[in-house]
N, CA and C of each residue as an Amber inpcrd file, in Angstrom:
protein
   591
  12.1350000 -10.4660000 -32.5250000  11.7860000 -10.3550000 -31.1190000
  13.0060000 -10.7110000 -30.2680000  13.2910000  -9.8410000 -29.3170000
  14.4470000 -10.0710000 -28.4560000  14.0270000 -10.6950000 -27.1320000
  12.7260000 -10.8120000 -26.8990000  12.2620000 -11.2480000 -25.5910000
  12.5980000 -12.7100000 -25.3170000  12.2910000 -13.5710000 -26.2570000
  12.5130000 -14.9990000 -26.0050000  13.9860000 -15.3530000 -25.9060000
  14.8780000 -14.8250000 -26.7790000  16.3060000 -15.1140000 -26.5700000
  16.8340000 -14.6360000 -25.2250000  16.3610000 -13.4820000 -24.7640000
  16.7960000 -12.9960000 -23.4550000  16.3260000 -13.9440000 -22.3580000
  15.0990000 -14.4480000 -22.4700000  14.5890000 -15.3920000 -21.4710000
  15.4080000 -16.6840000 -21.4700000  15.7630000 -17.1800000 -22.6570000
  16.5860000 -18.3970000 -22.7250000  17.9630000 -18.1490000 -22.1160000
  18.5710000 -17.0060000 -22.4340000  19.9060000 -16.7070000 -21.9030000
  19.8670000 -16.5900000 -20.3830000  18.8450000 -15.9110000 -19.8620000
  18.7130000 -15.7750000 -18.4080000  18.5380000 -17.1430000 -17.7550000
  17.7530000 -18.0120000 -18.3770000  17.5490000 -19.3520000 -17.8170000
  18.8590000 -20.1350000 -17.7710000  19.6380000 -20.0730000 -18.8520000
  20.9090000 -20.8200000 -18.8930000  21.8970000 -20.2660000 -17.8720000
  21.9960000 -18.9400000 -17.7880000  22.9540000 -18.3260000 -16.8600000
  22.5830000 -18.6270000 -15.4180000  21.3050000 -18.5150000 -15.0830000
  20.8940000 -18.7880000 -13.7090000  21.0630000 -20.2610000 -13.3450000
  20.8320000 -21.1460000 -14.3050000  21.0440000 -22.5720000 -14.0290000
  22.5260000 -22.8690000 -13.8090000  23.3920000 -22.2330000 -14.6180000
  24.8370000 -22.4050000 -14.4140000  25.2650000 -21.8510000 -13.0630000
  24.6930000 -20.7230000 -12.6770000  25.0050000 -20.1610000 -11.3620000
  24.5370000 -21.0810000 -10.2380000  23.3840000 -21.7070000 -10.4230000
  22.8730000 -22.6150000  -9.3910000  23.8450000 -23.7620000  -9.1530000
  24.2980000 -24.3800000 -10.2390000  25.2550000 -25.4820000 -10.0840000
  26.5890000 -24.9770000  -9.5530000  27.0250000 -23.8170000 -10.0130000
  28.3160000 -23.2870000  -9.5640000  28.3180000 -22.9580000  -8.0820000
  27.2840000 -22.2720000  -7.6060000  27.2270000 -21.9040000  -6.1860000
  27.1010000 -23.1420000  -5.3050000  26.2680000 -24.0950000  -5.7270000
  26.1310000 -25.3190000  -4.9360000  27.4460000 -26.0890000  -4.8900000
  28.1590000 -26.1730000  -6.0170000  29.4190000 -26.9170000  -6.0490000
  30.4960000 -26.2320000  -5.2100000  30.5980000 -24.9100000  -5.3010000
  31.6220000 -24.1860000  -4.5390000  31.3770000 -24.3150000  -3.0440000
  30.1300000 -24.1520000  -2.6170000  29.8440000 -24.2720000  -1.1820000
  30.0370000 -25.6980000  -0.6840000  29.6820000 -26.6590000  -1.4920000
  29.9020000 -28.0600000  -1.1010000  31.3950000 -28.3540000  -0.9820000
  32.1830000 -27.8240000  -1.9290000  33.6310000 -28.0130000  -1.8760000
  34.2270000 -27.3470000  -0.6410000  33.7870000 -26.1330000  -0.3210000
  34.2890000 -25.4600000   0.8760000  33.9100000 -26.2220000   2.1390000
  32.7140000 -26.7890000   2.1690000  32.3230000 -27.5940000   3.3220000
  33.1960000 -28.8260000   3.4780000  33.5550000 -29.4630000   2.3660000
  34.4490000 -30.6270000   2.4350000  35.8400000 -30.2320000   2.9060000
  36.3380000 -29.0900000   2.4350000  37.6660000 -28.6330000   2.8610000
  37.6840000 -28.3470000   4.3520000  36.6570000 -27.6660000   4.8470000
  36.5880000 -27.3630000   6.2730000  36.4980000 -28.6470000   7.0880000
  35.7610000 -29.6200000   6.5900000  35.5990000 -30.8790000   7.3220000
  36.9010000 -31.6700000   7.3660000  37.6020000 -31.7230000   6.2590000
  38.8350000 -32.5320000   6.2220000  39.9990000 -31.8480000   6.9360000
  40.0560000 -30.5480000   6.8920000  41.1500000 -29.8330000   7.5400000
  40.8520000 -29.5020000   8.9950000  39.6370000 -29.7650000   9.4310000
  39.2170000 -29.4650000  10.8010000  39.4420000 -27.9880000  11.1230000
  39.0240000 -27.1350000  10.2030000  39.1810000 -25.6920000  10.3900000
  38.1310000 -25.1820000  11.3810000  38.4830000 -24.0750000  12.0170000
  37.5640000 -23.4520000  12.9520000  37.7070000 -21.9420000  12.8300000
  36.5940000 -21.2740000  12.9010000  36.5790000 -19.8180000  12.8120000
  35.9510000 -19.2690000  14.0880000  36.7680000 -18.5370000  14.8570000
  36.3330000 -17.9410000  16.1250000  35.7720000 -18.9970000  17.0730000
  36.3920000 -20.1600000  17.0830000  35.9950000 -21.2000000  18.0270000
  34.7830000 -22.0140000  17.6240000  34.2940000 -21.8550000  16.3900000
  33.1290000 -22.6320000  15.9530000  33.5260000 -24.0740000  15.6970000
  32.5710000 -24.9570000  15.8640000  32.8060000 -26.3800000  15.6250000
  33.0000000 -26.6160000  14.1230000  34.0600000 -27.3210000  13.7080000
  34.2670000 -27.5740000  12.2650000  33.1130000 -28.3230000  11.6040000
  32.4920000 -29.2440000  12.3500000  31.3640000 -29.9730000  11.7650000
  30.1820000 -29.0400000  11.4770000  29.9410000 -28.0860000  12.3830000
  28.8560000 -27.1290000  12.1670000  29.1650000 -26.2430000  10.9580000
  30.4010000 -25.7990000  10.8310000  30.7770000 -24.9600000   9.6930000
  30.6440000 -25.7200000   8.3780000  31.1010000 -26.9740000   8.3810000
  31.0020000 -27.7820000   7.1620000  29.5430000 -28.0160000   6.7740000
  28.7210000 -28.3680000   7.7530000  27.3140000 -28.6330000   7.4600000
  26.5930000 -27.3720000   6.9870000  26.8520000 -26.2440000   7.6400000
  26.1850000 -25.0040000   7.2450000  26.6080000 -24.5510000   5.8540000
  27.8850000 -24.7910000   5.4960000  28.3350000 -24.4350000   4.1480000
  27.6300000 -25.3030000   3.0970000  27.4900000 -26.5670000   3.3600000
  26.8260000 -27.4510000   2.4010000  25.3340000 -27.1320000   2.2840000
  24.6910000 -26.8870000   3.4290000  23.2710000 -26.5630000   3.4010000
  23.0410000 -25.2340000   2.6820000  23.8950000 -24.2420000   2.9570000
  23.7820000 -22.9600000   2.2650000  23.9560000 -23.1000000   0.7640000
  24.9110000 -23.9480000   0.3520000  25.1050000 -24.1780000  -1.0770000
  23.8940000 -24.8130000  -1.7310000  23.2890000 -25.7850000  -1.0450000
  22.0980000 -26.4480000  -1.5980000  20.9150000 -25.4710000  -1.6720000
  20.7370000 -24.6480000  -0.6240000  19.6050000 -23.7080000  -0.6000000
  19.7560000 -22.6690000  -1.7100000  20.9450000 -22.0800000  -1.8230000
  21.1430000 -21.0730000  -2.8660000  21.0910000 -21.6980000  -4.2640000
  21.5860000 -22.9180000  -4.3780000  21.5000000 -23.5990000  -5.6670000
  20.0580000 -23.8420000  -6.0920000  19.2240000 -24.2880000  -5.1430000
  17.8140000 -24.5000000  -5.4610000  17.1040000 -23.1820000  -5.7780000
  17.4980000 -22.1250000  -5.0790000  16.8860000 -20.8110000  -5.3370000
  17.1860000 -20.3420000  -6.7600000  18.4470000 -20.4200000  -7.1600000
  18.7880000 -19.9950000  -8.5190000  18.2270000 -20.9480000  -9.5710000
  18.1210000 -22.2320000  -9.2370000  17.5050000 -23.1770000 -10.1750000
  16.0160000 -22.8640000 -10.3590000  15.3350000 -22.4640000  -9.2850000
  13.9280000 -22.0880000  -9.3970000  13.7710000 -20.8180000 -10.2300000
  14.6840000 -19.8550000 -10.0450000  14.6490000 -18.6410000 -10.8690000
  14.9010000 -18.9870000 -12.3420000  15.8140000 -19.9290000 -12.5880000
  16.0680000 -20.3620000 -13.9610000  14.8440000 -21.0410000 -14.5620000
  14.1080000 -21.8040000 -13.7490000  12.8860000 -22.4470000 -14.2320000
  11.8330000 -21.4090000 -14.6130000  11.7260000 -20.3420000 -13.8220000
  10.7740000 -19.2740000 -14.1530000  11.1550000 -18.6220000 -15.4780000
  12.4450000 -18.3160000 -15.6640000  12.8790000 -17.7170000 -16.9260000
  12.6660000 -18.6720000 -18.0990000  12.8550000 -19.9660000 -17.8620000
  12.6160000 -20.9540000 -18.9230000  11.1450000 -20.9940000 -19.3120000
  10.2570000 -20.9490000 -18.3300000   8.8180000 -20.9360000 -18.6270000
   8.4060000 -19.6580000 -19.3570000   9.0500000 -18.5440000 -19.0130000
   8.7710000 -17.2950000 -19.7300000   9.1690000 -17.4310000 -21.1920000
  10.3290000 -18.0530000 -21.4390000  10.7790000 -18.2480000 -22.8160000
   9.8920000 -19.2080000 -23.5970000   9.3980000 -20.2410000 -22.9320000
   8.5560000 -21.2190000 -23.6210000   7.1750000 -20.6420000 -23.9240000
   6.5690000 -20.0080000 -22.9260000   5.1980000 -19.4970000 -23.1000000
   5.1580000 -18.1500000 -23.8000000   6.2860000 -17.4490000 -23.8200000
   6.3620000 -16.1060000 -24.4120000   5.3480000 -15.1690000 -23.7600000
   5.2550000 -15.2790000 -22.4340000   4.3750000 -14.4160000 -21.6580000
   5.1580000 -13.8350000 -20.4950000   4.7370000 -12.6860000 -20.0350000
   5.4180000 -12.0260000 -18.9190000   5.2590000 -12.8560000 -17.6450000
   6.2880000 -12.8890000 -16.8060000   6.1440000 -13.6050000 -15.5340000
   5.1580000 -12.8810000 -14.6370000   4.4010000 -13.6510000 -13.8900000
   3.3850000 -13.0530000 -13.0210000   3.4100000 -13.7440000 -11.6700000
   2.9810000 -13.0120000 -10.6750000   2.8390000 -13.5830000  -9.3370000
   4.1650000 -13.9500000  -8.7130000   4.2490000 -15.1910000  -8.2360000
   5.4370000 -15.6550000  -7.5210000   6.6660000 -15.6820000  -8.4230000
   6.4860000 -16.0180000  -9.7070000   7.6200000 -16.0310000 -10.6250000
   8.2200000 -14.6520000 -10.8200000   7.3730000 -13.6510000 -10.9080000
   7.8760000 -12.2710000 -11.0390000   8.6360000 -11.8470000  -9.7900000
   8.1130000 -12.2180000  -8.6260000   8.8010000 -11.8910000  -7.3740000
  10.1670000 -12.5670000  -7.3290000  10.2370000 -13.8120000  -7.7880000
  11.5190000 -14.5200000  -7.8080000  12.5320000 -13.8220000  -8.7090000
  12.1060000 -13.4030000  -9.8940000  13.0440000 -12.7420000 -10.8070000
  13.4830000 -11.3850000 -10.2650000  12.5790000 -10.6490000  -9.6470000
  12.9640000  -9.3650000  -9.0610000  13.9480000  -9.5810000  -7.9130000
  13.6980000 -10.5900000  -7.0820000  14.6230000 -10.8790000  -5.9860000
  15.9760000 -11.3490000  -6.5120000  15.9880000 -12.0930000  -7.6260000
  17.2610000 -12.5060000  -8.2190000  18.0390000 -11.2970000  -8.7280000
  17.3350000 -10.3090000  -9.2720000  18.0060000  -9.0900000  -9.7130000
  18.6190000  -8.3500000  -8.5250000  17.8810000  -8.2730000  -7.4150000
  18.4060000  -7.6000000  -6.2200000  19.6120000  -8.3530000  -5.6700000
  19.5470000  -9.6810000  -5.6300000  20.6700000 -10.4900000  -5.1280000
  21.9050000 -10.2800000  -5.9990000  21.7370000 -10.2150000  -7.3080000
  22.8890000 -10.0040000  -8.1790000  23.4670000  -8.6050000  -8.0070000
  22.6140000  -7.6230000  -7.7400000  23.1400000  -6.2860000  -7.4500000
  23.9840000  -6.2730000  -6.1880000  23.5030000  -6.9420000  -5.1360000
  24.2710000  -7.0010000  -3.8840000  25.5500000  -7.8100000  -4.0560000
  25.4600000  -8.9510000  -4.7550000  26.6630000  -9.7530000  -4.9920000
  27.6880000  -8.9930000  -5.8210000  27.2100000  -8.1930000  -6.7850000
  28.1450000  -7.3880000  -7.5690000  28.8530000  -6.3540000  -6.7220000
  28.1270000  -5.7420000  -5.7830000  28.7590000  -4.7570000  -4.8990000
  29.8090000  -5.4140000  -4.0120000  29.5110000  -6.6110000  -3.4850000
  30.4990000  -7.3110000  -2.6650000  31.6600000  -7.8350000  -3.5090000
  31.3510000  -8.2960000  -4.7130000  32.4060000  -8.8630000  -5.5600000
  33.4260000  -7.8150000  -5.9850000  32.9910000  -6.5690000  -6.1180000
  33.9270000  -5.5050000  -6.5030000  35.0340000  -5.3490000  -5.4730000
  34.6930000  -5.4350000  -4.2010000  35.7040000  -5.2650000  -3.1610000
  36.4470000  -6.5440000  -2.8150000  35.7810000  -7.7010000  -2.9320000
  36.4030000  -8.9450000  -2.4820000  37.1470000  -9.6930000  -3.5790000
  36.5930000  -9.7070000  -4.7830000  37.1800000 -10.5320000  -5.8530000
  37.8430000  -9.6670000  -6.9070000  37.1300000  -8.6970000  -7.4280000
  37.6980000  -7.8470000  -8.4750000  36.6340000  -7.4240000  -9.4720000
  37.0750000  -6.6800000 -10.4670000  36.1170000  -6.1160000 -11.4100000
  35.5490000  -7.1630000 -12.3610000  36.2300000  -8.3030000 -12.5530000
  35.7050000  -9.3480000 -13.4400000  34.3910000  -9.9330000 -12.8860000
  34.4100000 -10.2760000 -11.5970000  33.1920000 -10.8080000 -10.9760000
  32.1060000  -9.7360000 -10.9230000  32.5120000  -8.4930000 -10.6740000
  31.5450000  -7.3980000 -10.6650000  30.8870000  -7.2440000 -12.0260000
  31.6850000  -7.3070000 -13.0980000  31.1280000  -7.1590000 -14.4470000
  30.1660000  -8.3020000 -14.7650000  30.5060000  -9.5230000 -14.3390000
  29.6130000 -10.6590000 -14.5840000  28.2780000 -10.4650000 -13.8710000
  28.3330000 -10.0490000 -12.6060000  27.0940000  -9.8430000 -11.8510000
  26.2450000  -8.7210000 -12.4560000  26.9020000  -7.6730000 -12.9350000
  26.1580000  -6.5670000 -13.5360000  25.5030000  -7.0130000 -14.8450000
  26.2010000  -7.8490000 -15.6210000  25.6220000  -8.3450000 -16.8710000
  24.3900000  -9.2120000 -16.5870000  24.4890000 -10.0890000 -15.5930000
  23.3320000 -10.9310000 -15.2510000  22.1840000 -10.0700000 -14.7280000
  22.5090000  -9.0560000 -13.9160000  21.4760000  -8.1370000 -13.4310000
  20.7960000  -7.4200000 -14.5960000  21.5850000  -6.9690000 -15.5650000
  21.0040000  -6.2760000 -16.7240000  20.1250000  -7.2110000 -17.5450000
  20.5180000  -8.4640000 -17.6750000  19.6940000  -9.4230000 -18.4290000
  18.3480000  -9.6700000 -17.7420000  18.3710000  -9.8070000 -16.4170000
  17.1130000 -10.0450000 -15.7000000  16.1930000  -8.8290000 -15.8060000
  16.7800000  -7.6380000 -15.6420000  15.9650000  -6.4200000 -15.7510000
  15.4280000  -6.2630000 -17.1710000  16.2540000  -6.6000000 -18.1710000
  15.7960000  -6.5240000 -19.5650000  14.6520000  -7.4970000 -19.8140000
  14.7480000  -8.6860000 -19.2380000  13.6640000  -9.6630000 -19.3720000
  12.3640000  -9.1230000 -18.7870000  12.4440000  -8.5260000 -17.6150000
  11.2370000  -8.0020000 -16.9800000  10.6770000  -6.7980000 -17.7360000
  11.5540000  -5.9140000 -18.2100000  11.0880000  -4.6740000 -18.8380000
  10.5520000  -4.9010000 -20.2480000  11.1540000  -5.8030000 -21.0210000
  10.6710000  -6.0090000 -22.3870000   9.2640000  -6.5880000 -22.3910000
   8.9690000  -7.4920000 -21.4790000   7.6220000  -8.0490000 -21.4360000
   6.6250000  -7.0270000 -20.9240000   7.0240000  -6.1850000 -19.9890000
   6.1130000  -5.1390000 -19.5120000   5.7940000  -4.1580000 -20.6220000
   6.8250000  -3.7140000 -21.3510000   6.6070000  -2.7170000 -22.3940000
   5.8370000  -3.2950000 -23.5650000   6.0440000  -4.5750000 -23.8730000
   5.3680000  -5.1780000 -25.0220000   3.9170000  -5.5080000 -24.7160000
   3.6190000  -5.8930000 -23.4760000   2.2550000  -6.2990000 -23.1530000
   1.3530000  -5.1220000 -22.8350000   1.8960000  -4.0700000 -22.2290000
   1.0550000  -2.9680000 -21.7830000   0.3390000  -2.2550000 -22.9050000
   1.0580000  -1.6020000 -23.8760000   0.3560000  -0.8610000 -24.9200000
  -0.4790000  -1.7430000 -25.8290000  -0.0570000  -2.9980000 -26.0650000
  -0.8300000  -3.8580000 -26.9570000  -2.1820000  -4.2020000 -26.3470000
  -2.2110000  -4.4280000 -25.0400000  -3.4910000  -4.7490000 -24.4200000
  -4.3670000  -3.5190000 -24.3080000  -3.7300000  -2.3510000 -24.1060000
  -4.5320000  -1.1420000 -23.9640000  -5.1790000  -0.7550000 -25.2890000
  -4.4160000  -0.8570000 -26.4120000  -4.9390000  -0.4600000 -27.7150000
  -5.2840000  -1.6510000 -28.5790000  -5.3060000  -2.8410000 -27.9940000
  -5.4880000  -4.0520000 -28.7870000  -6.8610000  -4.1200000 -29.4120000
  -6.8790000  -4.6680000 -30.6400000  -8.1530000  -4.8000000 -31.3180000
  -8.7220000  -6.1840000 -31.1640000  -8.0740000  -7.0320000 -30.3600000
  -8.5490000  -8.3930000 -30.2070000  -9.7800000  -8.4460000 -29.3440000
 -10.5470000  -9.4750000 -29.5560000 -11.7590000  -9.6540000 -28.7790000
 -11.4540000 -10.3620000 -27.4840000 -12.5090000 -10.9490000 -26.9050000
 -12.3350000 -11.5980000 -25.6170000 -11.4640000 -12.8360000 -25.7410000
 -11.5200000 -13.5510000 -26.8430000 -10.7360000 -14.7680000 -26.9970000
  -9.3790000 -14.5410000 -27.5980000  -9.0400000 -13.3010000 -28.0030000
  -7.7690000 -13.0330000 -28.6450000  -6.8390000 -12.2280000 -27.7820000
  -7.0410000 -12.1790000 -26.5130000  -6.1510000 -11.4720000 -25.6100000
  -6.5710000 -10.0520000 -25.3320000  -7.6210000  -9.5500000 -25.9850000
  -8.0750000  -8.1890000 -25.7250000  -8.9930000  -8.1620000 -24.5210000
  -9.2070000  -6.9710000 -24.0060000 -10.0860000  -6.8240000 -22.8640000
 -11.5230000  -6.8010000 -23.3540000 -12.3820000  -7.7230000 -22.9040000
 -13.7510000  -7.7440000 -23.4190000 -14.5290000  -6.4950000 -23.0410000
 -14.1300000  -5.8010000 -21.9880000 -14.8480000  -4.5880000 -21.5990000
 -14.4610000  -3.4090000 -22.4630000 -13.3290000  -3.5250000 -23.2320000
 -12.8530000  -2.3940000 -24.0180000 -13.2840000  -2.4800000 -25.4700000
 -14.2470000  -3.3390000 -25.8150000 -14.6830000  -3.4480000 -27.1980000
 -15.4450000  -2.2050000 -27.5870000 -15.1230000  -1.7000000 -28.7760000
 -15.7720000  -0.4780000 -29.2430000 -17.1030000  -0.8270000 -29.8960000
 -17.9860000   0.1450000 -29.9600000 -19.2560000  -0.0590000 -30.6450000
 -20.4120000  -0.0090000 -29.6810000 -21.5480000   0.4710000 -30.1740000
 -22.6990000   0.5540000 -29.2690000 -23.2550000  -0.8000000 -28.9000000
 -23.0040000  -1.8340000 -29.7610000 -23.5830000  -3.1240000 -29.4270000
 -22.8440000  -3.8040000 -28.2960000 -21.6130000  -3.3280000 -28.0190000
 -20.8430000  -3.9670000 -26.9550000 -21.2830000  -3.4970000 -25.5880000
 -21.9140000  -2.3180000 -25.5120000 -22.3260000  -1.7990000 -24.2160000
 -23.5790000  -2.5260000 -23.7630000 -23.5780000  -3.0330000 -22.5420000
 -24.7670000  -3.7520000 -22.0650000 -25.9090000  -2.7760000 -21.8420000
 -27.1010000  -3.2360000 -22.1830000 -28.2890000  -2.3970000 -21.9990000
 -28.6140000  -2.3090000 -20.5250000 -28.8960000  -1.0980000 -20.0950000
 -29.2080000  -0.8950000 -18.6920000 -30.6090000  -1.4260000 -18.4030000
 -30.7390000  -2.1200000 -17.3050000 -32.0360000  -2.6730000 -16.9330000
 -32.9480000  -1.5380000 -16.4870000 -34.2150000  -1.5550000 -16.9460000
 -35.1180000  -0.4760000 -16.5260000 -35.3840000  -0.5870000 -15.0380000
 -35.3610000   0.5450000 -14.4010000 -35.5860000   0.5630000 -12.9690000
 -36.3510000   1.8150000 -12.5950000 -36.5960000   1.9960000 -11.3350000
 -37.3310000   3.1920000 -10.9120000 -36.4940000   4.4380000 -11.1670000
 -37.1480000   5.4660000 -11.6560000 -36.4820000   6.7190000 -11.9490000
 -36.5320000   7.5700000 -10.6980000 -35.3840000   8.0600000 -10.3040000
 -35.3420000   8.8920000  -9.1140000 -35.5660000  10.3390000  -9.5040000
 -36.4780000  10.9710000  -8.8180000 -36.7640000  12.3820000  -9.0560000
 -35.9640000  13.1720000  -8.0420000 -35.2910000  14.2160000  -8.4980000
 -34.5070000  14.9860000  -7.5290000 -35.4040000  15.5990000  -6.4810000
 -34.8930000  15.5750000  -5.2770000 -35.6880000  16.0510000  -4.1520000
 -35.8000000  17.5670000  -4.2060000 -37.0380000  18.0760000  -4.0850000
 -37.2480000  19.5160000  -4.1220000 -36.8850000  20.1240000  -2.7790000
 -36.3840000  21.3350000  -2.8810000 -35.9580000  22.0150000  -1.6710000
 -37.1800000  22.3560000  -0.8220000 -37.0830000  22.0360000   0.4200000
 -38.1720000  22.3370000   1.3340000 -39.2470000  21.2720000   1.3700000
 -39.1090000  20.1980000   0.5530000 -40.1210000  19.1480000   0.5620000
 -40.0000000  18.3470000   1.8470000 -41.1030000  17.8560000   2.3860000
 -41.0260000  17.1060000   3.6530000 -40.3790000  15.7450000   3.4320000
 -39.6320000  15.3090000   4.4030000 -39.0200000  13.9880000   4.3660000
 -39.7960000  13.0560000   5.2680000 -39.3930000  11.7840000   5.2210000
 -40.0830000  10.8060000   6.0470000 -39.9350000  11.1740000   7.5190000
 -41.0630000  11.2150000   8.2460000 -41.0190000  11.4760000   9.6670000
 -40.9350000  12.9510000  10.0160000 -40.9960000  13.8210000   9.0240000
 -40.9220000  15.2490000   9.3000000 -42.2940000  15.8710000   9.0610000
 -42.5230000  16.9680000   9.7770000 -43.7810000  17.6950000   9.5940000
 -43.6830000  18.5530000   8.3460000 -44.8190000  19.1370000   7.9810000
 -44.8430000  20.0230000   6.8290000 -43.9210000  21.2040000   7.0800000
 -43.1530000  21.6040000   6.0820000 -42.2500000  22.7340000   6.3000000
 -43.0450000  24.0200000   6.4780000 -42.5530000  24.8520000   7.3530000
 -43.1750000  26.1460000   7.6180000 -42.5690000  27.1790000   6.6870000
 -43.4410000  27.8980000   5.9830000 -42.9660000  28.9330000   5.0650000
 -42.7870000  30.2140000   5.8650000 -41.5900000  30.7790000   5.8780000
 -41.3970000  31.9890000   6.6820000 -42.1500000  33.1780000   6.1030000
 -42.4480000  33.2100000   4.8060000 -43.1500000  34.3400000   4.2030000
 -44.6470000  34.0680000   4.2430000 -45.4750000  35.0720000   4.3770000
 -46.9270000  34.8330000   4.3620000 -47.3830000  34.3380000   2.9930000
 -48.4320000  33.5580000   3.0210000 -48.9180000  32.9690000   1.7780000
 -49.4900000  34.0210000   0.8460000 -50.1290000  35.0900000   1.3780000
 -50.7500000  36.1010000   0.5390000 -50.3010000  37.4750000   1.0260000
 -49.7950000  38.2350000   0.0960000 -49.3050000  39.5680000   0.4440000
 -50.3200000  40.5690000  -0.0810000 -50.7790000  41.4130000   0.8080000
 -51.7540000  42.4520000   0.4170000 -51.0530000  43.7710000   0.4160000
 -51.3880000  44.5650000  -0.5500000 -50.8080000  45.8900000  -0.6430000
 -51.4760000  46.8620000   0.3120000 -50.9780000  48.0680000   0.4580000
 -51.6180000  49.0530000   1.3720000 -52.9640000  49.4930000   0.8480000
 -53.8480000  49.7670000   1.7410000 -55.1990000  50.2140000   1.3340000
 -55.1250000  51.6230000   0.7550000 -55.8810000  51.8750000  -0.3080000
 -55.8460000  53.2220000  -0.9030000 -56.5050000  54.2360000   0.0110000
 -55.9440000  55.3610000   0.0720000 -56.4870000  56.4410000   0.9250000
 -57.0400000  57.5400000   0.0460000 -58.1190000  58.1340000   0.5020000
 -58.7280000  59.2570000  -0.2420000 -58.4740000  60.5440000   0.4980000
 -58.1370000  61.5540000  -0.1930000 -57.8640000  62.8310000   0.4270000
 -58.9540000  63.7930000   0.0430000
C-alpha cells in the first residue's frame, strides 16, 4: 500500500514547511526592526510586526495541514470535511507558490513546490480511488464498512407495510364535488324503422 507512506511524507514535509516559513518570516521581521527599514514610507515597527504575524499564521496553517495528513496516515482513512478542504487549499497554495517561485527564486524552488503539490494530490486521489470501488462493490455488512442498504438477497429487502390499494381512476368518473358526467352519445341507439313497399 502506497497510501500510508504518502500520508506520512506529506505530514513531515508540511510540518517542515510550517517551521521554515515561520522562522524565515520571524527572521525578516527582526531584520526590518533592527535596521529600521521602511518600504514606501511604511513604519518599520508595522512592517516588522506584520512579518512576524504573517509567519506565525502561515506556520500554523501548514502545521494544521500536516496534522490532517498525519491523522490520515494513522487512521488509514480518506480525509473528510474540514481536513479535506485544508489539504485541497494546501495544494492550491503550493501551486501558486511554485508559479511565483519560478520567476523570483529559480527552478529549484519551483521543483520543490511541484513535488509537494504532487504528493498532496496523490494523497487525495489514492484514498478516493481506493475507497470508492470497494464500497460500491464491497461484500461487507453494516459493521464491516459496507453499505447496509446494498446487501444482496431477498431477506435484506424490508417488507412493505400493507396499506390501502389505490385503484386507477377511470376516465369520465366523477370526482369529489363534481356532478355526474354527461355522456355526449345517446344511451340507446335505435336503427331505422323498416319500410314496406
